[in-house]
Amino acid sequence: MRRVHTLSILFLSSLIIPTFASPRGSRDVQSPLAMGSPAVGDHPVSGGVQRYEGEKVWRVRLGDHDMARRGAVMEVFETSGMDIWHVTSTTIDVRLDSSTTPNDLLHTYLHPATTFEPFINDLQSLVDSTSNNNDENDTPTSSSSSSSSSSSSLMKSKNGKNKQDPFNLTTIDTPFHDTYHPVQDLYKFGDKLVETFDGIKGIEVESFEIGKTWEGRKIKGWSAKMVKDETIKTKLADGPSRRKGGIADGVEREFVVQSGQHGREWVGPSSAFYFVHSLILNALSDPSSDAALLLQSFTFTVVPLLNPDGYTYSREHSRMWRKNRQEVGSKSCVGIDLNSNWGYKWRYPKSVSACSDSYPGKESFEAYETQAMAYYLGNGTERGTKVRAFVDLHSYGQLFMFPFAHSCEDFPIDAEMLMEAGLGVAKAMRTKQGEGYEAGQACDLTYRAPGDAIDFAYGVTDIRWSYSAELRDTGTYGFMLPPSLIRPTADEITAGLMYLAKFIYVAEIAD
């Protein structure tokens, strides 16, 4: 029996989701731009949209001296208000304004052996070029019901030609998967999954709400499973060898995919929806397929957008916005970094101000979003399930990581199994699209603060198979992944998640 950290089930059973009858976002407050985290530089705002002219993103290659004190270097960067994009054991990607030069940092913070190289020379140009606002395939935004725009499989594009309805989900080739979307269209797609597939050939698809955000938006999820057909004898293709372990027979296992903790990481929600859509279509097309067997063995749940407030703000006001939009007691800044607010090894760093992109809040689970999701993960018995796998999608870096993130001194007792499964996932992703992914422990592969989602999932709720994925790319585009790369990214993480589900099936379910 594996060790379970004692903080928890008692905590989870007593975790109270706030009352949202009157969303706090409806109160009279300062304008959104006035209350946002300060920009890296002093940028003009046009039509309420922040601009990034003159900004660059630099890759800091740490010398041995700085690598040995990476945590201290990170703390200096964070307290200085710099926008840190990505961290590895040897590099830090950081956004700088036009008035700050690498030499300023070299002399002020870092060892002389440290080197800098720019990989994004004009941030605003990249934001413009990767925006799909003028894309003919962009989904029409509408708050109307899902049936209102799906009466025909064809729609008129801007040039008057017919094009495929993005909400026709009978094919994975829907153009929905080739562009980014506002919250209402993401949720509309999820509801179309229910409308299109629920009750078809034993498929059960449902939507649910796990809570509301500070601004009153719904945090929604979708689950899919398939009625088990005992007459079908299916053998998993390319599955792992049999392992011992697992939970008692008869318990319904749940596989949860979460994404969208950080507003600017748009490819995560797109990939989560692609995964569940692909899974359902493959199961329906072949009742003896791996997808069908897995849907009969697991309830697959996606919570594609944990931070709809931050995501919306990133789309409409500030492309680089990371946090949620919750008031935190500051006169000038709002927002909590959700992936630093989970209640395992959480701590409050006094050196990080409320204006920092990594601000963890004043206490764990202060954020409405993390509180709601923690309750969902820890109370599967209310749904008749046991959450057995949890994968948290982020970008960027092309990594697949297991706990712990807060420190390498806290080592999971399942590390060998977690590493073996992770290596298989990385291989499956590389085989699918040719892009390399690295697998390992989160604290080794990147710098994470205490309060990480996968640490909570593993250390508190006893979700054995807990992982965090950093999707494409490795820095060419960073958070501005072009729409043309959404589908390849989603396709490869789908292959990886399928491998992980098969690994767990063989380890815990197969006869």
Coordinates of C-alpha atoms in Angstrom, one line a residue:
M1 CA 0.0 0.0 0.0
R2 CA 1.5 3.3 -1.0
R3 CA 2.1 6.1 1.5
V4 CA -0.5 8.9 1.4
H5 CA 0.4 12.2 2.9
T6 CA -1.9 12.8 5.8
L7 CA -2.9 16.4 5.0
S8 CA -5.8 15.6 2.9
I9 CA -8.9 13.6 2.7
L10 CA -10.0 15.4 5.9
F11 CA -9.1 18.6 4.2
L12 CA -10.8 17.8 1.0
S13 CA -14.0 16.7 2.6
S14 CA -14.2 20.0 4.4
L15 CA -13.2 22.2 1.5
I16 CA -16.0 24.5 0.9
I17 CA -16.6 26.0 -2.5
P18 CA -17.6 29.7 -2.2
T19 CA -21.1 30.9 -2.9
F20 CA -21.2 32.6 -6.3
A21 CA -24.7 33.9 -6.4
S22 CA -23.3 37.4 -6.8
P23 CA -19.9 37.2 -8.6
R24 CA -17.3 39.5 -7.2
G25 CA -16.3 40.5 -10.6
S26 CA -19.6 42.5 -10.8
R27 CA -18.5 44.9 -8.1
D28 CA -17.3 48.4 -9.0
V29 CA -13.5 48.2 -9.3
Q30 CA -10.8 49.9 -11.2
S31 CA -10.5 49.3 -14.9
P32 CA -9.0 45.9 -15.9
L33 CA -5.9 47.5 -17.3
A34 CA -5.3 49.7 -14.3
M35 CA -5.5 46.6 -12.0
G36 CA -3.3 44.3 -14.1
S37 CA 0.2 43.3 -13.3
P38 CA 2.6 46.0 -14.5
A39 CA 4.0 45.4 -17.9
V40 CA 7.7 44.7 -18.5
G41 CA 8.0 48.1 -20.0
D42 CA 5.9 51.2 -20.4
H43 CA 3.8 50.3 -23.4
P44 CA 1.1 52.2 -25.3
V45 CA -2.4 50.8 -25.1
S46 CA -4.5 50.9 -28.2
G47 CA -8.2 50.1 -27.9
G48 CA -7.6 48.6 -24.5
V49 CA -5.0 46.2 -25.8
Q50 CA -1.4 46.2 -24.5
R51 CA 1.4 46.5 -27.0
Y52 CA 4.9 45.0 -26.8
E53 CA 6.9 47.1 -29.3
G54 CA 10.6 46.9 -28.6
E55 CA 10.4 43.9 -26.3
K56 CA 12.6 40.8 -26.8
V57 CA 12.8 37.4 -25.2
W58 CA 16.2 36.3 -24.2
R59 CA 17.6 32.9 -23.3
V60 CA 19.9 33.1 -20.3
R61 CA 22.5 30.3 -20.4
L62 CA 23.6 29.9 -16.9
G63 CA 27.3 29.4 -16.0
D64 CA 28.2 26.8 -13.4
H65 CA 28.1 29.4 -10.6
D66 CA 24.6 30.4 -11.4
M67 CA 23.4 26.9 -12.0
A68 CA 24.5 26.0 -8.5
R69 CA 22.3 28.8 -7.1
R70 CA 19.5 28.7 -9.7
G71 CA 16.8 29.2 -7.0
A72 CA 18.5 32.4 -5.8
V73 CA 18.8 33.6 -9.3
M74 CA 15.1 33.0 -10.0
E75 CA 14.2 34.8 -6.8
V76 CA 16.1 37.9 -8.0
F77 CA 14.4 37.7 -11.4
E78 CA 11.0 37.4 -9.8
T79 CA 11.4 40.2 -7.3
S80 CA 12.7 42.4 -10.0
G81 CA 9.3 42.1 -11.8
M82 CA 10.7 40.2 -14.9
D83 CA 8.4 38.0 -16.9
I84 CA 10.0 34.6 -16.8
W85 CA 8.8 32.4 -19.6
H86 CA 10.5 29.1 -19.1
V87 CA 13.2 27.6 -16.9
T88 CA 15.4 24.5 -17.3
S89 CA 18.3 23.2 -15.3
T90 CA 20.7 25.3 -17.5
T91 CA 18.6 28.2 -19.0
I92 CA 16.1 30.8 -18.2
D93 CA 13.9 32.4 -20.9
V94 CA 13.0 36.0 -19.8
R95 CA 11.1 38.9 -21.5
L96 CA 12.9 42.3 -21.3
D97 CA 11.7 45.7 -22.5
S98 CA 13.6 47.9 -24.9
S99 CA 15.2 49.9 -22.0
T100 CA 16.8 46.8 -20.4
T101 CA 19.9 45.2 -22.0
P102 CA 21.6 41.9 -21.2
N103 CA 24.6 43.8 -19.9
D104 CA 22.4 45.4 -17.3
L105 CA 21.5 41.9 -16.0
L106 CA 25.0 40.5 -16.3
H107 CA 26.5 43.2 -14.2
T108 CA 23.6 43.5 -11.7
Y109 CA 22.5 39.9 -11.1
L110 CA 24.5 37.2 -12.8
H111 CA 28.0 35.7 -12.9
P112 CA 30.2 36.9 -15.8
A113 CA 30.2 33.4 -17.2
T114 CA 26.5 33.7 -18.0
T115 CA 25.6 34.3 -21.6
F116 CA 22.5 35.7 -23.3
E117 CA 21.0 35.2 -26.7
P118 CA 17.8 36.6 -28.1
F119 CA 15.3 34.1 -29.7
I120 CA 12.4 36.5 -30.1
N121 CA 13.6 39.8 -31.4
D122 CA 10.3 41.6 -31.8
L123 CA 7.6 40.4 -29.5
Q124 CA 4.8 42.5 -30.9
S125 CA 5.5 41.3 -34.4
L126 CA 5.2 37.7 -33.3
V127 CA 2.0 38.4 -31.4
D128 CA 0.6 39.9 -34.6
S129 CA 1.8 37.2 -36.9
T130 CA 0.4 34.3 -34.8
S131 CA -2.9 35.9 -34.1
N132 CA -5.8 34.3 -35.9
N133 CA -8.1 37.4 -35.8
N134 CA -8.0 37.7 -39.6
D135 CA -8.0 33.9 -40.2
E136 CA -10.8 32.8 -42.6
N137 CA -11.2 29.6 -40.6
D138 CA -11.7 31.5 -37.3
T139 CA -14.8 30.2 -35.5
P140 CA -17.6 32.8 -35.5
T141 CA -18.0 33.9 -31.9
S142 CA -21.5 33.6 -30.6
S143 CA -23.2 33.2 -27.2
S144 CA -26.2 31.5 -28.8
S145 CA -27.1 27.9 -28.3
S146 CA -25.0 25.2 -29.9
S147 CA -27.8 24.3 -32.3
S148 CA -28.1 27.7 -33.8
S149 CA -25.0 27.5 -36.0
S150 CA -25.0 23.8 -36.7
S151 CA -28.0 23.4 -39.0
S152 CA -25.7 22.9 -41.9
S153 CA -22.3 21.2 -42.2
L154 CA -21.1 24.1 -44.4
M155 CA -20.7 27.8 -43.6
K156 CA -19.8 30.9 -45.6
S157 CA -16.3 32.2 -45.2
K158 CA -15.4 35.9 -45.6
N159 CA -14.8 35.4 -49.4
G160 CA -18.2 33.9 -49.9
K161 CA -17.0 30.3 -50.4
N162 CA -18.4 27.4 -48.5
K163 CA -16.4 25.9 -45.7
Q164 CA -16.9 23.2 -43.2
D165 CA -18.9 24.0 -40.0
P166 CA -16.4 23.9 -37.1
F167 CA -19.1 22.5 -34.9
N168 CA -19.8 19.5 -37.1
L169 CA -18.0 17.0 -34.8
T170 CA -18.5 13.9 -36.9
T171 CA -15.0 14.2 -38.1
I172 CA -11.7 15.1 -36.5
D173 CA -11.0 17.2 -39.5
T174 CA -13.3 20.0 -38.3
P175 CA -11.6 23.4 -38.7
F176 CA -12.3 24.0 -35.0
H177 CA -9.0 22.3 -34.3
D178 CA -7.0 24.6 -36.5
T179 CA -7.6 27.9 -34.7
Y180 CA -7.9 29.5 -31.2
H181 CA -11.2 30.4 -29.7
P182 CA -12.9 32.6 -27.1
V183 CA -14.3 30.9 -24.0
Q184 CA -17.9 30.8 -25.3
D185 CA -16.9 28.9 -28.4
L186 CA -14.7 26.5 -26.4
Y187 CA -17.6 25.7 -24.1
K188 CA -20.0 25.5 -27.1
F189 CA -17.6 22.8 -28.6
G190 CA -17.8 20.9 -25.4
D191 CA -21.6 21.0 -25.3
K192 CA -21.6 19.9 -29.0
L193 CA -19.7 16.8 -27.9
V194 CA -22.6 15.9 -25.6
E195 CA -25.2 16.7 -28.3
T196 CA -23.4 14.8 -31.0
F197 CA -22.2 11.6 -29.2
D198 CA -24.1 11.0 -25.9
G199 CA -26.1 7.8 -26.3
I200 CA -24.5 6.8 -29.6
K201 CA -23.3 3.1 -29.5
G202 CA -22.9 3.0 -25.8
I203 CA -21.0 6.3 -25.5
E204 CA -22.0 8.5 -22.5
V205 CA -20.8 12.1 -22.6
E206 CA -21.8 14.7 -20.0
S207 CA -20.9 18.2 -19.1
F208 CA -20.6 19.6 -15.5
E209 CA -19.6 22.7 -13.6
I210 CA -17.0 22.5 -10.9
G211 CA -17.3 26.1 -9.8
K212 CA -17.1 29.7 -10.8
T213 CA -14.2 32.2 -11.1
W214 CA -13.7 35.5 -9.3
E215 CA -15.4 37.2 -12.3
G216 CA -18.3 34.8 -12.3
R217 CA -17.4 32.7 -15.3
K218 CA -18.2 29.0 -15.2
I219 CA -15.4 26.4 -14.8
K220 CA -16.7 23.5 -16.9
G221 CA -15.6 20.0 -17.6
W222 CA -16.7 17.2 -19.8
S223 CA -16.6 13.4 -19.2
A224 CA -16.8 10.5 -21.6
K225 CA -17.1 6.8 -21.1
M226 CA -18.5 3.7 -22.9
V227 CA -20.8 1.0 -21.7
K228 CA -18.7 -2.1 -21.4
D229 CA -19.2 -4.9 -23.9
E230 CA -18.1 -8.1 -22.3
T231 CA -18.3 -10.0 -25.7
I232 CA -15.4 -7.9 -27.1
K233 CA -12.0 -9.4 -26.4
T234 CA -9.5 -6.6 -27.1
K235 CA -5.7 -6.7 -27.0
L236 CA -3.9 -3.4 -26.6
A237 CA -1.5 -2.6 -29.3
D238 CA 2.0 -1.7 -28.3
G239 CA 1.1 -1.9 -24.6
P240 CA 3.6 -2.2 -21.7
S241 CA 4.3 -5.4 -20.0
R242 CA 2.1 -6.5 -17.1
R243 CA 2.7 -4.8 -13.7
K244 CA 1.4 -5.5 -10.3
G245 CA -0.5 -2.9 -8.2
G246 CA -3.6 -0.8 -8.5
I247 CA -6.9 -0.6 -6.7
A248 CA -9.7 -3.0 -5.9
D249 CA -11.8 -4.5 -8.8
G250 CA -15.1 -2.9 -9.3
V251 CA -14.0 0.7 -8.7
E252 CA -14.6 3.0 -11.6
R253 CA -11.4 4.7 -12.6
E254 CA -11.2 8.3 -13.8
F255 CA -8.5 9.8 -16.0
V256 CA -8.5 13.6 -15.7
V257 CA -6.9 16.0 -18.1
Q258 CA -6.7 19.6 -16.9
S259 CA -5.4 22.6 -18.9
G260 CA -5.5 26.4 -19.0
Q261 CA -4.2 27.3 -15.6
H262 CA -2.2 30.1 -17.2
G263 CA -4.1 32.5 -19.4
R264 CA -1.5 33.0 -22.1
E265 CA -1.0 29.2 -22.8
W266 CA -3.7 28.9 -25.4
V267 CA -2.6 25.6 -26.9
G268 CA -3.5 23.7 -23.8
P269 CA -7.3 24.0 -24.0
S270 CA -7.2 23.3 -27.7
S271 CA -5.3 20.1 -27.1
A272 CA -7.5 18.9 -24.3
F273 CA -10.6 19.1 -26.5
Y274 CA -8.8 17.5 -29.4
F275 CA -7.9 14.6 -27.2
V276 CA -11.4 13.7 -26.0
H277 CA -12.9 14.3 -29.4
S278 CA -10.3 12.0 -31.0
L279 CA -10.9 9.3 -28.4
I280 CA -14.6 9.3 -28.9
L281 CA -14.4 9.2 -32.7
N282 CA -11.9 6.3 -32.7
A283 CA -14.0 4.3 -30.2
L284 CA -17.1 4.7 -32.4
S285 CA -15.3 3.8 -35.6
D286 CA -13.9 0.5 -34.3
P287 CA -15.5 -1.2 -31.3
S288 CA -12.4 -3.5 -30.9
S289 CA -10.0 -0.6 -30.9
D290 CA -7.7 0.5 -28.0
A291 CA -9.9 3.7 -27.7
A292 CA -13.0 1.6 -27.2
L293 CA -11.4 -0.6 -24.6
L294 CA -10.0 2.3 -22.7
L295 CA -13.4 4.2 -22.8
Q296 CA -14.9 1.0 -21.3
S297 CA -12.3 0.9 -18.6
F298 CA -12.0 4.6 -17.6
T299 CA -14.1 7.7 -17.4
F300 CA -12.1 10.3 -19.3
T301 CA -12.6 13.8 -18.0
V302 CA -11.3 17.1 -19.4
V303 CA -11.3 20.4 -17.6
P304 CA -9.9 22.3 -20.6
L305 CA -9.9 25.8 -19.1
L306 CA -9.3 26.2 -15.4
N307 CA -8.7 29.9 -15.7
P308 CA -11.2 31.3 -18.1
D309 CA -10.8 34.8 -16.6
G310 CA -7.1 34.9 -17.3
Y311 CA -7.6 33.4 -20.7
T312 CA -10.1 36.0 -21.7
Y313 CA -7.9 38.8 -20.5
S314 CA -5.0 37.4 -22.5
R315 CA -7.2 37.4 -25.6
E316 CA -8.8 40.7 -25.2
H317 CA -6.3 42.9 -23.3
S318 CA -2.8 41.6 -22.6
R319 CA -1.5 38.6 -24.6
M320 CA 1.2 37.9 -22.0
W321 CA -1.3 37.6 -19.0
R322 CA -0.6 34.6 -16.9
K323 CA -2.6 34.7 -13.6
N324 CA -6.3 34.7 -12.8
R325 CA -8.1 38.0 -12.3
Q326 CA -8.8 37.8 -8.6
E327 CA -8.5 40.8 -6.3
V328 CA -5.6 40.3 -3.8
G329 CA -5.7 43.4 -1.6
S330 CA -3.3 45.4 -3.8
K331 CA -4.4 48.8 -5.1
S332 CA -2.6 48.4 -8.4
C333 CA -2.4 44.7 -9.2
V334 CA -4.6 41.6 -9.4
G335 CA -4.3 37.9 -9.9
I336 CA -2.9 34.7 -8.4
D337 CA -0.6 32.3 -10.2
L338 CA -2.8 29.2 -10.0
N339 CA 0.0 26.7 -10.3
S340 CA 1.6 28.1 -7.2
N341 CA -1.6 28.1 -5.1
W342 CA -2.3 24.3 -4.6
G343 CA -2.2 23.1 -1.0
Y344 CA 0.8 20.8 -0.9
K345 CA 4.1 22.3 0.4
W346 CA 2.7 25.7 -0.3
R347 CA 4.5 28.7 1.1
Y348 CA 4.3 32.4 0.9
P349 CA 7.4 34.1 -0.4
K350 CA 7.6 37.5 1.2
S351 CA 9.9 38.7 -1.6
V352 CA 7.3 38.2 -4.3
S353 CA 4.8 41.1 -4.7
A354 CA 1.2 40.8 -5.7
C355 CA 2.3 42.3 -9.1
S356 CA 4.5 39.4 -9.9
D357 CA 3.4 36.8 -12.5
S358 CA 4.3 34.1 -10.0
Y359 CA 2.4 35.5 -7.0
P360 CA 1.0 32.5 -5.1
G361 CA -1.6 34.3 -3.1
K362 CA -1.6 34.9 0.7
E363 CA -2.7 31.3 1.4
S364 CA -3.1 28.0 -0.4
F365 CA -6.4 27.6 -2.3
E366 CA -7.1 31.3 -2.0
A367 CA -7.9 31.2 -5.8
Y368 CA -11.4 30.2 -6.6
E369 CA -10.2 28.0 -9.4
T370 CA -7.7 25.8 -7.5
Q371 CA -10.2 25.4 -4.6
A372 CA -12.9 24.1 -7.0
M373 CA -10.6 21.8 -8.9
A374 CA -9.0 20.4 -5.7
Y375 CA -12.5 19.5 -4.4
Y376 CA -13.3 17.7 -7.7
L377 CA -10.1 15.7 -7.6
G378 CA -10.4 14.7 -4.0
N379 CA -14.1 13.7 -3.9
G380 CA -14.5 11.2 -6.7
T381 CA -16.5 9.0 -4.3
E382 CA -19.4 11.5 -4.7
R383 CA -19.4 10.6 -8.4
G384 CA -18.7 6.9 -7.9
T385 CA -15.2 7.1 -9.2
K386 CA -11.5 7.1 -8.1
V387 CA -9.3 9.6 -10.0
R388 CA -6.4 7.4 -11.0
A389 CA -4.6 9.6 -13.4
F390 CA -4.2 13.4 -13.6
V391 CA -2.3 15.2 -16.4
D392 CA -1.9 19.0 -16.3
L393 CA -1.3 20.6 -19.7
H394 CA 0.9 23.7 -20.1
S395 CA 3.2 25.3 -22.6
Y396 CA 6.0 25.5 -23.5
G397 CA 9.1 23.3 -23.3
Q398 CA 8.2 19.8 -24.7
L399 CA 8.4 18.0 -21.3
F400 CA 6.5 15.3 -19.6
M401 CA 7.1 15.4 -15.9
F402 CA 6.1 13.5 -12.7
P403 CA 6.2 14.8 -9.1
F404 CA 7.6 16.4 -7.2
A405 CA 8.0 19.9 -8.5
H406 CA 8.6 21.8 -5.3
S407 CA 11.9 20.0 -4.4
C408 CA 13.9 17.0 -5.6
E409 CA 14.5 16.1 -1.9
D410 CA 10.9 14.9 -1.8
F411 CA 10.9 11.8 -3.9
P412 CA 7.8 9.8 -4.9
I413 CA 7.8 6.2 -3.9
D414 CA 6.3 5.4 -7.3
A415 CA 9.2 7.1 -9.1
E416 CA 10.3 4.1 -11.1
M417 CA 6.9 3.4 -12.5
L418 CA 6.2 7.0 -13.1
M419 CA 9.5 7.4 -15.0
E420 CA 8.9 4.2 -17.1
A421 CA 5.4 5.4 -18.1
G422 CA 6.7 8.9 -18.8
L423 CA 9.4 7.6 -21.1
G424 CA 6.8 5.6 -23.0
V425 CA 4.6 8.7 -23.3
A426 CA 7.5 10.8 -24.6
K427 CA 8.4 8.1 -27.2
A428 CA 4.7 7.8 -28.3
M429 CA 4.6 11.6 -28.8
R430 CA 7.9 11.6 -30.8
T431 CA 6.8 8.7 -32.9
K432 CA 3.5 10.5 -33.8
Q433 CA 4.9 13.8 -35.0
G434 CA 8.6 13.6 -34.9
E435 CA 9.0 16.2 -32.1
G436 CA 11.2 15.2 -29.2
Y437 CA 9.8 15.4 -25.6
E438 CA 11.9 14.9 -22.5
A439 CA 10.6 12.9 -19.5
G440 CA 11.6 13.1 -15.9
Q441 CA 11.0 14.6 -12.5
A442 CA 9.6 18.1 -12.6
C443 CA 12.1 19.6 -10.1
D444 CA 14.9 18.3 -12.4
L445 CA 13.5 19.4 -15.7
T446 CA 12.2 22.9 -14.9
Y447 CA 12.0 25.3 -12.0
R448 CA 8.7 25.1 -10.1
A449 CA 7.6 26.9 -7.0
P450 CA 5.8 25.2 -4.1
G451 CA 2.1 24.8 -4.6
D452 CA 2.1 22.9 -7.9
A453 CA -1.0 21.0 -9.1
I454 CA 0.8 17.7 -9.7
D455 CA 2.3 17.7 -6.2
F456 CA -1.1 18.2 -4.7
A457 CA -2.6 15.5 -6.9
Y458 CA 0.0 13.0 -5.9
G459 CA 0.8 14.0 -2.4
V460 CA -2.6 14.8 -1.1
T461 CA -5.3 13.1 -3.2
D462 CA -3.3 9.9 -3.8
I463 CA -3.6 10.1 -7.6
R464 CA -0.8 7.7 -8.4
W465 CA -0.3 8.7 -12.1
S466 CA 0.1 12.4 -11.8
Y467 CA 2.0 14.3 -14.6
S468 CA 2.5 17.8 -15.9
A469 CA 3.1 18.2 -19.7
E470 CA 4.8 21.2 -21.3
L471 CA 3.6 21.2 -24.9
R472 CA 5.2 22.8 -27.9
D473 CA 7.5 24.5 -28.6
T474 CA 11.0 24.9 -27.3
G475 CA 11.2 28.7 -27.7
T476 CA 10.8 29.6 -31.4
Y477 CA 7.3 30.9 -30.7
G478 CA 7.0 30.3 -27.0
F479 CA 3.4 31.1 -26.0
M480 CA 2.5 32.4 -29.4
L481 CA 2.3 29.0 -31.1
P482 CA 0.8 29.6 -34.6
P483 CA -2.6 28.2 -35.3
S484 CA -1.1 25.9 -37.9
L485 CA 0.7 24.0 -35.1
I486 CA -2.3 23.5 -32.9
R487 CA -3.4 20.2 -34.6
P488 CA 0.1 18.6 -34.6
T489 CA 0.6 19.5 -31.0
A490 CA -2.8 18.1 -30.0
D491 CA -2.2 15.0 -32.1
E492 CA 1.1 14.2 -30.3
I493 CA -0.2 14.8 -26.8
T494 CA -3.2 12.6 -27.7
A495 CA -0.9 9.8 -28.6
G496 CA 1.0 10.3 -25.3
L497 CA -2.2 10.3 -23.2
M498 CA -3.4 7.1 -25.0
Y499 CA -0.1 5.4 -24.2
L500 CA -0.4 6.4 -20.5
A501 CA -4.0 5.1 -20.3
K502 CA -2.8 1.8 -21.9
F503 CA 0.1 1.6 -19.4
I504 CA -2.3 2.1 -16.5
Y505 CA -4.8 -0.4 -17.9
V506 CA -2.1 -3.1 -18.2
A507 CA -0.7 -2.3 -14.8
E508 CA -4.0 -2.2 -12.9
I509 CA -6.9 -3.7 -14.8
A510 CA -5.9 -6.3 -17.4
D511 CA -6.4 -10.0 -16.5

